[in-house]
PDB file of C-alpha atoms in Angstrom:
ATOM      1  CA  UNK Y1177     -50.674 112.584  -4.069  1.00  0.00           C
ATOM      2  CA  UNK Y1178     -49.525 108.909  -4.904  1.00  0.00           C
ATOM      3  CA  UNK Y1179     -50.932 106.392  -2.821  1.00  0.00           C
ATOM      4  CA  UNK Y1180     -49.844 102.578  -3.438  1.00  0.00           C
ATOM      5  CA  UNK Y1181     -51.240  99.317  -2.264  1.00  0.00           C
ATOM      6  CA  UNK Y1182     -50.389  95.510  -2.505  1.00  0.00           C
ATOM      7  CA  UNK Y1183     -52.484  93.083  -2.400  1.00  0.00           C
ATOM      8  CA  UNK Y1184     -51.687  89.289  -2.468  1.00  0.00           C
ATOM      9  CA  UNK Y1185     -54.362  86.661  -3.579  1.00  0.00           C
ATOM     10  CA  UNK Y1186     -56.106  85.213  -6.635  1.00  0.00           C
ATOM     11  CA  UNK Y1187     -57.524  86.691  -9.447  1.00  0.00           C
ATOM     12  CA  UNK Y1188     -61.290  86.341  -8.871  1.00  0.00           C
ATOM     13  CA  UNK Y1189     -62.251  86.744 -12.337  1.00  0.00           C
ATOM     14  CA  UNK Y1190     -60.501  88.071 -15.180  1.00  0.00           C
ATOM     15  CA  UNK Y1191     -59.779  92.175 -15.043  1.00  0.00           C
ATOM     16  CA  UNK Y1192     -62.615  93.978 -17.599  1.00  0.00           C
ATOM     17  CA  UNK Y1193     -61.190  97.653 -19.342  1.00  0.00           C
ATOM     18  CA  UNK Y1194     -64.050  99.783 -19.768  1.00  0.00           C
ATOM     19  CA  UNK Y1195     -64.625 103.408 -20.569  1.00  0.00           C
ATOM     20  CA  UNK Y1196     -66.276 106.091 -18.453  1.00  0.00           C
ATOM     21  CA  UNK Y1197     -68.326 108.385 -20.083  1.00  0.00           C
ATOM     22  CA  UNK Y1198     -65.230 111.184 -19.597  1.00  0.00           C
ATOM     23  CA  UNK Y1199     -63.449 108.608 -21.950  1.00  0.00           C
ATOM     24  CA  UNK Y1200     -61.399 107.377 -19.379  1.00  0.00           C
ATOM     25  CA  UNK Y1201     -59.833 104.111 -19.611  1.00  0.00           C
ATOM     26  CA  UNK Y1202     -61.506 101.769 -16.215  1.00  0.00           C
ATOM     27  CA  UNK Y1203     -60.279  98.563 -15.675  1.00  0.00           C
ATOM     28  CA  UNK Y1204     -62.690  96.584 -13.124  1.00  0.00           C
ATOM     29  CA  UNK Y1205     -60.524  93.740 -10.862  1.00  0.00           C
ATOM     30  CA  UNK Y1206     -61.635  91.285  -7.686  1.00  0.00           C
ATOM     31  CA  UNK Y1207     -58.694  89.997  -5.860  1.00  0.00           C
ATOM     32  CA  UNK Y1208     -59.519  87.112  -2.836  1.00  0.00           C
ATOM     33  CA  UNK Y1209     -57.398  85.971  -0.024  1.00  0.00           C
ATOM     34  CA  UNK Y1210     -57.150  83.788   2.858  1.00  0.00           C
ATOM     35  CA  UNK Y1211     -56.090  83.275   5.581  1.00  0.00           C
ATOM     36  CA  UNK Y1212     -55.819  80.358   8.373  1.00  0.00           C
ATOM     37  CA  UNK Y1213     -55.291  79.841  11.469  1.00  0.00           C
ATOM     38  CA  UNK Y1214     -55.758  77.643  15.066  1.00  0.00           C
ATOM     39  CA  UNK Y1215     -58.486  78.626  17.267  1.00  0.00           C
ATOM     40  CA  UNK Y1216     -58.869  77.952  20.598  1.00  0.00           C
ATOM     41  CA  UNK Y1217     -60.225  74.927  20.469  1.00  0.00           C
ATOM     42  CA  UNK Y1218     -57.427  73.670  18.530  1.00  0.00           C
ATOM     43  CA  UNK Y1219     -59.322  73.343  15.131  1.00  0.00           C
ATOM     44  CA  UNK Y1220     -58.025  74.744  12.013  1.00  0.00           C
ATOM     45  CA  UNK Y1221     -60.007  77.790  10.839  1.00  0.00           C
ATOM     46  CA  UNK Y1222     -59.868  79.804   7.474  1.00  0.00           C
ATOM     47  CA  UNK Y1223     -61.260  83.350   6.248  1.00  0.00           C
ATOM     48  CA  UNK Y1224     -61.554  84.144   2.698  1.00  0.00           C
ATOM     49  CA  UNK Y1225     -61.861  87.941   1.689  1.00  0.00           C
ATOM     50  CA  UNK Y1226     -62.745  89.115  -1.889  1.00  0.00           C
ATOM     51  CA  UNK Y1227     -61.625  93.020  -2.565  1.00  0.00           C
ATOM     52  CA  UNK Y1228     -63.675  94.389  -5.440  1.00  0.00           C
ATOM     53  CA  UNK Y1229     -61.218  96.671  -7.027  1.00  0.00           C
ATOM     54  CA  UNK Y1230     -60.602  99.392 -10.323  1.00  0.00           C
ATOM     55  CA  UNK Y1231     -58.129 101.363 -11.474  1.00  0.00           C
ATOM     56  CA  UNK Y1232     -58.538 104.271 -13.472  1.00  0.00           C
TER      57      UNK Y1232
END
C-alpha cells in the first residue's frame, strides 16, 4: 500500500540518515508550520506546529 503526504514548512533542523539495527537506511526530519489568522477580537493570532518525522 503507498500512502503519500505533503507537508509545507521549514526545515527544523537538518535531516540525520541513520541505520536500524536491520541495516536499514533511517533518515530522522522535523518540519514546522504556521499559520495566522484574525480572532474575534480583531487581533492577529499565529500557531506554529513542529511534525517530528522519518522515513525509512
Amino acid at each position: 500500500m503507498y500512502q503519500q503526504i505533503t507537508l509545507v514548512g521549514n526545515l527544523g533542523n537538518d535531516p540525520k540518515m541513520q541505520y536500524a539495527p536491520s541495516g536499514d537506511p533511517v533518515t530522522r526530519f522535523s518540519v514546522a508550520t504556521s499559520r495566522s489568522w484574525t480572532g474575534q477580537d480583531g487581533q492577529r493570532q499565529e500557531k506554529t506546529v513542529s511534525l517530528q518525522s522519518r522515513k525509512s
